C-alpha positions as a LaTeX table, in Angstrom:
\begin{tabular}{lrrr}
\hline
Residue & $x$ (\AA) & $y$ (\AA) & $z$ (\AA) \\
\hline
Met1 & $-1.32$ & $-15.59$ & $-5.04$ \\
Ile2 & $-1.71$ & $-12.05$ & $-6.38$ \\
Phe3 & 0.83 & $-9.43$ & $-5.39$ \\
Leu4 & $-1.78$ & $-7.48$ & $-3.40$ \\
Asp5 & $-2.11$ & $-10.45$ & $-1.04$ \\
Asp6 & 1.67 & $-10.38$ & $-0.56$ \\
Met7 & 1.64 & $-6.65$ & 0.17 \\
Lys8 & $-1.24$ & $-7.12$ & 2.62 \\
Ser9 & 0.66 & $-9.91$ & 4.42 \\
Tyr10 & 3.75 & $-7.73$ & 4.65 \\
Leu11 & 1.81 & $-4.74$ & 6.01 \\
Glu12 & $-0.05$ & $-6.87$ & 8.55 \\
Glu13 & 3.27 & $-8.14$ & 9.92 \\
Gln14 & 4.22 & $-4.54$ & 10.71 \\
Glu15 & 1.32 & $-4.12$ & 13.19 \\
Ile16 & 0.28 & $-0.70$ & 11.93 \\
Gly17 & $-2.97$ & $-0.82$ & 13.91 \\
Val18 & $-5.53$ & $-0.82$ & 11.12 \\
Pro19 & $-7.10$ & $-3.74$ & 9.22 \\
Phe20 & $-6.14$ & $-4.23$ & 5.56 \\
Phe21 & $-8.35$ & $-5.56$ & 2.77 \\
Val22 & $-7.57$ & $-6.56$ & $-0.82$ \\
Gly23 & $-9.69$ & $-5.49$ & $-3.77$ \\
Asn24 & $-12.65$ & $-4.10$ & $-1.84$ \\
Leu25 & $-13.57$ & $-1.60$ & 0.82 \\
Pro26 & $-16.10$ & $-3.40$ & 3.02 \\
Pro27 & $-18.76$ & $-1.42$ & 4.92 \\
Asn28 & $-17.15$ & $-2.40$ & 8.24 \\
Pro29 & $-14.88$ & $-1.66$ & 9.91 \\
Val30 & $-15.04$ & 2.02 & 9.06 \\
Asn31 & $-11.37$ & 2.64 & 9.82 \\
Cys32 & $-9.38$ & 0.50 & 7.40 \\
Ile33 & $-7.01$ & 0.47 & 4.43 \\
Ala34 & $-7.86$ & $-1.30$ & 1.18 \\
Leu35 & $-5.28$ & $-2.30$ & $-1.45$ \\
Phe36 & $-6.22$ & $-1.97$ & $-5.11$ \\
Glu37 & $-4.29$ & $-2.78$ & $-8.27$ \\
Tyr38 & $-4.23$ & $-0.49$ & $-11.27$ \\
Gln39 & $-2.29$ & $-0.45$ & $-14.52$ \\
Gly40 & 1.45 & $-0.35$ & $-13.89$ \\
Leu41 & 4.47 & $-0.12$ & $-16.15$ \\
Pro42 & 5.23 & $-2.54$ & $-19.00$ \\
Pro43 & 7.66 & $-5.42$ & $-18.33$ \\
Glu44 & 11.30 & $-4.58$ & $-18.99$ \\
Met45 & 12.82 & $-7.31$ & $-21.20$ \\
Asn46 & 11.07 & $-9.98$ & $-19.08$ \\
Ala47 & 13.34 & $-9.03$ & $-16.18$ \\
Ala48 & 10.89 & $-7.15$ & $-14.01$ \\
Val49 & 7.16 & $-6.71$ & $-13.73$ \\
Thr50 & 5.92 & $-3.43$ & $-12.29$ \\
Pro51 & 2.25 & $-3.40$ & $-11.33$ \\
Ala52 & 0.76 & $-0.38$ & $-9.60$ \\
Met53 & $-1.01$ & $-0.35$ & $-6.28$ \\
Gln54 & $-3.17$ & 2.10 & $-4.41$ \\
Leu55 & $-3.70$ & 2.19 & $-0.66$ \\
Leu56 & $-7.11$ & 3.66 & 0.16 \\
Leu57 & $-7.70$ & 4.76 & 3.73 \\
Arg58 & $-11.19$ & 5.30 & 5.09 \\
Val59 & $-11.35$ & 6.85 & 8.53 \\
Glu60 & $-13.96$ & 8.47 & 10.73 \\
Ala61 & $-13.67$ & 12.26 & 10.62 \\
Glu62 & $-12.96$ & 12.47 & 14.36 \\
Arg63 & $-10.06$ & 9.99 & 13.98 \\
Phe64 & $-8.52$ & 11.67 & 10.92 \\
Ala65 & $-5.12$ & 12.31 & 12.54 \\
Glu66 & $-4.86$ & 8.69 & 13.71 \\
Gly67 & $-5.82$ & 7.38 & 10.27 \\
Tyr68 & $-3.36$ & 9.73 & 8.59 \\
Glu69 & $-0.57$ & 8.38 & 10.80 \\
Gln70 & $-1.55$ & 4.80 & 9.97 \\
Leu71 & $-1.47$ & 5.52 & 6.22 \\
Tyr72 & 1.87 & 7.27 & 6.70 \\
Ala73 & 3.22 & 4.23 & 8.59 \\
Ala74 & 2.02 & 1.88 & 5.83 \\
Thr75 & 3.64 & 4.13 & 3.22 \\
Thr76 & 7.02 & 4.34 & 4.94 \\
Thr77 & 6.97 & 0.57 & 5.54 \\
Leu78 & 6.43 & $-0.13$ & 1.84 \\
Leu79 & 9.05 & 2.42 & 0.74 \\
Glu80 & 11.70 & 0.55 & 2.76 \\
Ile81 & 11.55 & $-2.24$ & 0.16 \\
Gly82 & 14.49 & $-1.62$ & $-2.15$ \\
Arg83 & 15.67 & 1.60 & $-0.50$ \\
Arg84 & 19.37 & 1.81 & $-1.36$ \\
Asp85 & 20.60 & 2.64 & 2.12 \\
Gly86 & 18.07 & 0.53 & 4.00 \\
Glu87 & 17.84 & $-2.90$ & 5.53 \\
Leu88 & 15.80 & $-4.19$ & 2.55 \\
Ser89 & 18.05 & $-2.73$ & $-0.18$ \\
Lys90 & 18.10 & $-6.04$ & $-2.11$ \\
Gly91 & 14.34 & $-6.36$ & $-1.90$ \\
Ile92 & 12.33 & $-8.89$ & 0.03 \\
Glu93 & 10.74 & $-12.26$ & $-0.62$ \\
Ile94 & 7.11 & $-12.51$ & 0.41 \\
Asn95 & 5.22 & $-15.80$ & 0.04 \\
Gly96 & 7.80 & $-17.02$ & $-2.49$ \\
Ser97 & 7.74 & $-13.89$ & $-4.69$ \\
Leu98 & 10.64 & $-11.44$ & $-4.95$ \\
Tyr99 & 9.89 & $-7.74$ & $-4.58$ \\
Leu100 & 12.85 & $-5.59$ & $-5.60$ \\
Leu101 & 11.50 & $-2.09$ & $-5.05$ \\
Val102 & 8.40 & $-0.19$ & $-4.02$ \\
Tyr103 & 8.28 & 3.49 & $-4.94$ \\
Thr104 & 5.74 & 6.25 & $-5.30$ \\
Pro105 & 5.21 & 8.52 & $-8.30$ \\
Gly106 & 4.44 & 11.52 & $-6.06$ \\
Ser107 & 4.65 & 13.00 & $-2.61$ \\
Gly108 & 1.84 & 13.44 & $-0.11$ \\
Phe109 & $-1.55$ & 11.79 & $-0.03$ \\
Asn110 & $-4.53$ & 12.22 & $-2.35$ \\
Gln111 & $-7.46$ & 13.65 & $-0.42$ \\
Leu112 & $-10.54$ & 12.14 & $-2.02$ \\
Gly113 & $-13.18$ & 13.88 & 0.08 \\
Lys114 & $-15.70$ & 11.98 & 2.15 \\
Asp115 & $-17.83$ & 8.90 & 1.63 \\
Glu116 & $-21.65$ & 8.87 & 1.94 \\
Asn117 & $-21.31$ & 8.58 & 5.75 \\
Gly118 & $-18.95$ & 11.53 & 6.18 \\
Asn119 & $-15.82$ & 9.40 & 6.63 \\
Ser120 & $-12.60$ & 10.81 & 5.19 \\
Leu121 & $-10.93$ & 9.08 & 2.22 \\
Leu122 & $-7.19$ & 9.34 & 1.48 \\
Ser123 & $-5.05$ & 7.41 & $-0.97$ \\
Lys124 & $-1.43$ & 6.82 & $-1.89$ \\
Asn125 & $-0.18$ & 5.28 & $-5.14$ \\
Phe126 & 2.85 & 3.05 & $-5.64$ \\
Tyr127 & 4.75 & 1.09 & $-8.26$ \\
Val128 & 5.88 & $-2.37$ & $-7.15$ \\
Val129 & 8.89 & $-3.83$ & $-8.98$ \\
Arg130 & 8.84 & $-7.61$ & $-8.90$ \\
Gly131 & 11.58 & $-10.06$ & $-9.79$ \\
Gly132 & 11.70 & $-11.74$ & $-13.21$ \\
Ile133 & 8.66 & $-13.49$ & $-14.61$ \\
\hline
\end{tabular}
């Protein structure tokens, strides 16, 4: 199972109120969040693997505030993994894989404009630190 499937499972358990998809942004439903992998950081002495992940929100223009809140909720949920003073400070096991930390290289969301149907697109990037390989 790829790590994006694990992240999707974890987010779905949180009942954020938006459907999640892995590796593609289907035409429907319009309001959704897709998870994509991109190049992460190199492995550190075979102790940790750190792939990178992007959450891409597509939302109807008239529901922008609702979509923004859903992306914010997904972001704060992921950032709880490995937070030093949080409940998940030692990481979390999802589908048999250990996730030690999820963090973001920047603040705020990336506003990517609109799609061909006038729906707003926002993204957030993360690094996901996994247990040893």
